[in-house]
């Protein structure tokens, strides 16, 4: 279930939670910018002046925004899981399983940072751009890598939380 | 080849175990898909593909409507649209026996017309309608069961996130799918209203009559529903009539609910922030599952499991209808365990090729087709059927997310009561599936008319 | 087989590109190798990712072979792009295929880092599909919204005074039908799979089937994989991809194109063939596209003007008429 990140708003985890939340809100802001671009494009095309390249701006904008949502998802436990088989399990057992999930998220975030960093270099070296506006794709990778770093941070925060529950018993 | 198939089946087994131990479904798919491919073809291949895979998946143009519709629903739930809808419906229906519950269903249908998700519809309308139902002394079972079931309308009436994902997987046109889902959605509303009428005829004490609205209240409440009509008309109507494609339409929808909220002075800053947070957690969750499903697809394609399954079922000599019905039942059973989106992403890539095969191939026309309709029509018809059965999982025990959501809003009603209250609606849904299977025209008529 | 290859591409297995081009080519390679080679074709992105990722997939060895569209990744193949400009490819895909081959070693090779090109080819050429506007001059296109195929295609549309619109191919039919766009700039071969004849009334091309640019495709292998192959296996691939083959590829695409326009005409559409004078007006309007391209690639240190002349000469030298 979704837990409120403000639960533990002290010290390191509190600061991390706030950064992650603000980052997700910035992503939400970007989504709104995409919304406005499309709205203008619709209104504009009625008068024969659509926003050029709205198609590729939407693709990149939504892509970048969604990456910024991932750390927040991890932080508040929004990634769906099936709890039917473990509904009768003890709090510790469940904390153990959640801990496994946090570790997987942490490893996956690390893996993606590593791989997508090289992905960014490829995009830059080979000069990948969008079709109409010719926006270099590597630029989108910069905020995405920050999002992934925050995903690792979020996974670390949830991992600590799980470990606390485990140690308290 | 046999070894690869075994690895694929082993992967599926591991997937089930991981899901059973509460691994988020997205990560379970990532682990099995990525790990399986590494075991099959070595790690470098997966590592190389990860350089661009996530970026590619997250920037699919057709998917961009998903976060937009999620945002639209999230904002809509903070704007007082839901109150206005319920009040309007209640003015029309409230004086009947069971009328307040009927109004809740109508409200859910109206809210479903601007919101793409079932849970959001259940919780938004739940907050509005539960207190009213309580005020008129509705039984806990009927009150909570109605709302848990009504929430499903959020996804059955377009826009619908699950339907968008289905369309992308099978390469159907999203607009056509939205058209196809409309009449079946309306049928659901009618059957749900009938269900309530029969329920209160049998147990009159569970759904007393509400008050009769006076003339002034009746007019005011009816007028209050107009904004929703306008938004739905512009967004979904605009899509149906072709004024715009889904993505710009969704953008216009977000813009309109935002405008409505600001004009009503209902949307304050904290609400707006919480709508953004809700969008972040829902969209992030959806996209991570999409990424996981892509990794799993890569693994399964490489071991050849979907191809083998299609060949095996195709060669089994089973009647097309038998295969379809078995498939629908399997989806209902799976729905007891998994959420609808994961199911669509997990199961459709496997079974859509099977149905295409049975029907006679991707370019099969109606003549001589296994299902007696062209594969294009089959795509539409099956999509709506699949949508309904995967959404049933939201109201079936033991994991019924809508029931959970409503239970958390109505703490005085035991969850078992809610499951009991939802059962008649489950029955109505089964009747609807039977009707839609027997009369494909209910689904296929509107797209045909609107597409000229 | 001793050498197994995975060939990945983005179209379905019913597409002529799959059934008439890639399958026979793969079979020929297998046959040439005396059964030592087996090529398994994965259509419709079944091995994951989006079409623009195909080139990275083959370069990184995620798959062994791909068939892809150069224009999916604008910026990556600046030299080969010369063949997409209006005025280079006119009406004979086989001739343009051969011209691509002629210039490959001397001029185009630098585009293909990390891959070994099996063969390059083009489709029959971009033509104009219109919902309800009969076009005889660039002026008829003024302010019309036209779906574009590639970035040079976008420049062509702009030069004609129309508005370029990008959108995925599957969205084309509803967008055309509802007037979200007024037309599309793609070959006839796209007509049957998308039933474009139902959404448009007019199909327009230049005199003597002249087209206004085309799209370059490649079938390429991972470079390391190629380098590690023994000579006889390399030869099996080379022999299957020679002059005779790319001539055949040209015929396949021209054939698919003829079939497409035939279907449109049969269903009552108007097939407009511009007169020589009308075509000349288009050529004139499109001259700035070449200049724009020359300037664009000069920033990458490419002598675009020289390349244009070379490509033109090569294509003309193979022209069948
Ligand atoms: Na909906
Ligand atoms: Na369930």
mmCIF file with all atom_site columns, C-alpha atoms in Angstrom, chain B residues 294-377:
data_model
loop_
_atom_site.group_PDB
_atom_site.id
_atom_site.type_symbol
_atom_site.label_atom_id
_atom_site.label_alt_id
_atom_site.label_comp_id
_atom_site.label_asym_id
_atom_site.label_entity_id
_atom_site.label_seq_id
_atom_site.pdbx_PDB_ins_code
_atom_site.Cartn_x
_atom_site.Cartn_y
_atom_site.Cartn_z
_atom_site.occupancy
_atom_site.B_iso_or_equiv
_atom_site.pdbx_formal_charge
_atom_site.auth_seq_id
_atom_site.auth_comp_id
_atom_site.auth_asym_id
_atom_site.auth_atom_id
_atom_site.pdbx_PDB_model_num
ATOM 1  C CA . UNK B 1 294 ? 9.109   -5.694  -22.696 1.00 0.00 ? 294 UNK B CA 1
ATOM 2  C CA . UNK B 1 295 ? 12.067  -7.461  -21.061 1.00 0.00 ? 295 UNK B CA 1
ATOM 3  C CA . UNK B 1 296 ? 9.913   -10.510 -20.457 1.00 0.00 ? 296 UNK B CA 1
ATOM 4  C CA . UNK B 1 297 ? 8.734   -10.429 -24.079 1.00 0.00 ? 297 UNK B CA 1
ATOM 5  C CA . UNK B 1 298 ? 12.342  -10.376 -25.283 1.00 0.00 ? 298 UNK B CA 1
ATOM 6  C CA . UNK B 1 299 ? 13.144  -13.442 -23.200 1.00 0.00 ? 299 UNK B CA 1
ATOM 7  C CA . UNK B 1 300 ? 10.016  -15.304 -24.267 1.00 0.00 ? 300 UNK B CA 1
ATOM 8  C CA . UNK B 1 301 ? 10.567  -14.512 -27.976 1.00 0.00 ? 301 UNK B CA 1
ATOM 9  C CA . UNK B 1 302 ? 14.128  -15.734 -27.739 1.00 0.00 ? 302 UNK B CA 1
ATOM 10 C CA . UNK B 1 303 ? 13.116  -19.051 -26.176 1.00 0.00 ? 303 UNK B CA 1
ATOM 11 C CA . UNK B 1 304 ? 10.215  -19.270 -28.635 1.00 0.00 ? 304 UNK B CA 1
ATOM 12 C CA . UNK B 1 305 ? 7.490   -19.911 -26.077 1.00 0.00 ? 305 UNK B CA 1
ATOM 13 C CA . UNK B 1 306 ? 4.700   -17.742 -27.584 1.00 0.00 ? 306 UNK B CA 1
ATOM 14 C CA . UNK B 1 307 ? 5.368   -19.218 -31.035 1.00 0.00 ? 307 UNK B CA 1
ATOM 15 C CA . UNK B 1 308 ? 5.246   -22.757 -29.632 1.00 0.00 ? 308 UNK B CA 1
ATOM 16 C CA . UNK B 1 309 ? 2.071   -22.042 -27.647 1.00 0.00 ? 309 UNK B CA 1
ATOM 17 C CA . UNK B 1 310 ? 0.350   -20.696 -30.745 1.00 0.00 ? 310 UNK B CA 1
ATOM 18 C CA . UNK B 1 311 ? 1.423   -23.686 -32.798 1.00 0.00 ? 311 UNK B CA 1
ATOM 19 C CA . UNK B 1 312 ? 0.351   -26.110 -30.084 1.00 0.00 ? 312 UNK B CA 1
ATOM 20 C CA . UNK B 1 313 ? -3.114  -24.660 -29.536 1.00 0.00 ? 313 UNK B CA 1
ATOM 21 C CA . UNK B 1 314 ? -3.535  -24.090 -33.271 1.00 0.00 ? 314 UNK B CA 1
ATOM 22 C CA . UNK B 1 315 ? -2.756  -27.758 -33.918 1.00 0.00 ? 315 UNK B CA 1
ATOM 23 C CA . UNK B 1 316 ? -4.908  -29.086 -31.086 1.00 0.00 ? 316 UNK B CA 1
ATOM 24 C CA . UNK B 1 317 ? -8.067  -29.007 -33.207 1.00 0.00 ? 317 UNK B CA 1
ATOM 25 C CA . UNK B 1 318 ? -10.058 -27.218 -30.490 1.00 0.00 ? 318 UNK B CA 1
ATOM 26 C CA . UNK B 1 319 ? -13.101 -25.200 -31.564 1.00 0.00 ? 319 UNK B CA 1
ATOM 27 C CA . UNK B 1 320 ? -12.316 -21.469 -31.749 1.00 0.00 ? 320 UNK B CA 1
ATOM 28 C CA . UNK B 1 321 ? -15.111 -20.665 -29.281 1.00 0.00 ? 321 UNK B CA 1
ATOM 29 C CA . UNK B 1 322 ? -13.814 -23.242 -26.822 1.00 0.00 ? 322 UNK B CA 1
ATOM 30 C CA . UNK B 1 323 ? -10.385 -21.657 -26.908 1.00 0.00 ? 323 UNK B CA 1
ATOM 31 C CA . UNK B 1 324 ? -11.880 -18.200 -26.398 1.00 0.00 ? 324 UNK B CA 1
ATOM 32 C CA . UNK B 1 325 ? -14.026 -19.266 -23.452 1.00 0.00 ? 325 UNK B CA 1
ATOM 33 C CA . UNK B 1 326 ? -11.185 -21.148 -21.774 1.00 0.00 ? 326 UNK B CA 1
ATOM 34 C CA . UNK B 1 327 ? -9.043  -18.067 -22.258 1.00 0.00 ? 327 UNK B CA 1
ATOM 35 C CA . UNK B 1 328 ? -11.640 -15.748 -20.711 1.00 0.00 ? 328 UNK B CA 1
ATOM 36 C CA . UNK B 1 329 ? -12.101 -18.060 -17.735 1.00 0.00 ? 329 UNK B CA 1
ATOM 37 C CA . UNK B 1 330 ? -8.327  -18.245 -17.274 1.00 0.00 ? 330 UNK B CA 1
ATOM 38 C CA . UNK B 1 331 ? -8.206  -14.452 -17.213 1.00 0.00 ? 331 UNK B CA 1
ATOM 39 C CA . UNK B 1 332 ? -10.964 -14.294 -14.588 1.00 0.00 ? 332 UNK B CA 1
ATOM 40 C CA . UNK B 1 333 ? -9.077  -16.770 -12.409 1.00 0.00 ? 333 UNK B CA 1
ATOM 41 C CA . UNK B 1 334 ? -5.789  -14.935 -12.897 1.00 0.00 ? 334 UNK B CA 1
ATOM 42 C CA . UNK B 1 335 ? -7.624  -11.762 -11.909 1.00 0.00 ? 335 UNK B CA 1
ATOM 43 C CA . UNK B 1 336 ? -7.969  -13.156 -8.405  1.00 0.00 ? 336 UNK B CA 1
ATOM 44 C CA . UNK B 1 337 ? -4.221  -12.746 -8.070  1.00 0.00 ? 337 UNK B CA 1
ATOM 45 C CA . UNK B 1 338 ? -2.977  -10.006 -10.351 1.00 0.00 ? 338 UNK B CA 1
ATOM 46 C CA . UNK B 1 339 ? -3.819  -6.474  -11.357 1.00 0.00 ? 339 UNK B CA 1
ATOM 47 C CA . UNK B 1 340 ? -5.453  -5.900  -14.712 1.00 0.00 ? 340 UNK B CA 1
ATOM 48 C CA . UNK B 1 341 ? -2.607  -4.056  -16.396 1.00 0.00 ? 341 UNK B CA 1
ATOM 49 C CA . UNK B 1 342 ? -0.001  -6.706  -15.573 1.00 0.00 ? 342 UNK B CA 1
ATOM 50 C CA . UNK B 1 343 ? -2.376  -9.352  -16.800 1.00 0.00 ? 343 UNK B CA 1
ATOM 51 C CA . UNK B 1 344 ? -2.937  -7.617  -20.119 1.00 0.00 ? 344 UNK B CA 1
ATOM 52 C CA . UNK B 1 345 ? 0.789   -7.115  -20.593 1.00 0.00 ? 345 UNK B CA 1
ATOM 53 C CA . UNK B 1 346 ? 1.635   -10.647 -19.549 1.00 0.00 ? 346 UNK B CA 1
ATOM 54 C CA . UNK B 1 347 ? -1.096  -12.643 -21.223 1.00 0.00 ? 347 UNK B CA 1
ATOM 55 C CA . UNK B 1 348 ? -2.120  -10.802 -24.391 1.00 0.00 ? 348 UNK B CA 1
ATOM 56 C CA . UNK B 1 349 ? 1.287   -11.119 -26.130 1.00 0.00 ? 349 UNK B CA 1
ATOM 57 C CA . UNK B 1 350 ? 0.910   -14.869 -25.641 1.00 0.00 ? 350 UNK B CA 1
ATOM 58 C CA . UNK B 1 351 ? -2.700  -15.326 -26.575 1.00 0.00 ? 351 UNK B CA 1
ATOM 59 C CA . UNK B 1 352 ? -3.364  -12.764 -29.233 1.00 0.00 ? 352 UNK B CA 1
ATOM 60 C CA . UNK B 1 353 ? -1.142  -14.657 -31.737 1.00 0.00 ? 353 UNK B CA 1
ATOM 61 C CA . UNK B 1 354 ? -3.073  -17.826 -30.847 1.00 0.00 ? 354 UNK B CA 1
ATOM 62 C CA . UNK B 1 355 ? -6.403  -16.203 -31.668 1.00 0.00 ? 355 UNK B CA 1
ATOM 63 C CA . UNK B 1 356 ? -5.020  -14.735 -34.890 1.00 0.00 ? 356 UNK B CA 1
ATOM 64 C CA . UNK B 1 357 ? -3.813  -18.184 -35.849 1.00 0.00 ? 357 UNK B CA 1
ATOM 65 C CA . UNK B 1 358 ? -7.142  -19.839 -35.115 1.00 0.00 ? 358 UNK B CA 1
ATOM 66 C CA . UNK B 1 359 ? -9.000  -17.122 -36.990 1.00 0.00 ? 359 UNK B CA 1
ATOM 67 C CA . UNK B 1 360 ? -6.924  -17.668 -40.124 1.00 0.00 ? 360 UNK B CA 1
ATOM 68 C CA . UNK B 1 361 ? -4.113  -15.115 -39.981 1.00 0.00 ? 361 UNK B CA 1
ATOM 69 C CA . UNK B 1 362 ? -3.685  -11.389 -39.604 1.00 0.00 ? 362 UNK B CA 1
ATOM 70 C CA . UNK B 1 363 ? -5.303  -10.476 -42.929 1.00 0.00 ? 363 UNK B CA 1
ATOM 71 C CA . UNK B 1 364 ? -8.211  -12.923 -42.613 1.00 0.00 ? 364 UNK B CA 1
ATOM 72 C CA . UNK B 1 365 ? -11.521 -11.491 -43.791 1.00 0.00 ? 365 UNK B CA 1
ATOM 73 C CA . UNK B 1 366 ? -14.919 -12.490 -42.380 1.00 0.00 ? 366 UNK B CA 1
ATOM 74 C CA . UNK B 1 367 ? -15.441 -15.309 -44.894 1.00 0.00 ? 367 UNK B CA 1
ATOM 75 C CA . UNK B 1 368 ? -14.100 -18.595 -43.656 1.00 0.00 ? 368 UNK B CA 1
ATOM 76 C CA . UNK B 1 369 ? -12.692 -17.091 -40.475 1.00 0.00 ? 369 UNK B CA 1
ATOM 77 C CA . UNK B 1 370 ? -12.493 -19.242 -37.352 1.00 0.00 ? 370 UNK B CA 1
ATOM 78 C CA . UNK B 1 371 ? -14.587 -16.776 -35.376 1.00 0.00 ? 371 UNK B CA 1
ATOM 79 C CA . UNK B 1 372 ? -16.777 -15.766 -38.305 1.00 0.00 ? 372 UNK B CA 1
ATOM 80 C CA . UNK B 1 373 ? -15.360 -12.244 -38.347 1.00 0.00 ? 373 UNK B CA 1
ATOM 81 C CA . UNK B 1 374 ? -12.310 -10.568 -39.849 1.00 0.00 ? 374 UNK B CA 1
ATOM 82 C CA . UNK B 1 375 ? -9.167  -10.514 -37.725 1.00 0.00 ? 375 UNK B CA 1
ATOM 83 C CA . UNK B 1 376 ? -9.524  -6.710  -37.521 1.00 0.00 ? 376 UNK B CA 1
ATOM 84 C CA . UNK B 1 377 ? -12.949 -7.173  -35.918 1.00 0.00 ? 377 UNK B CA 1
#
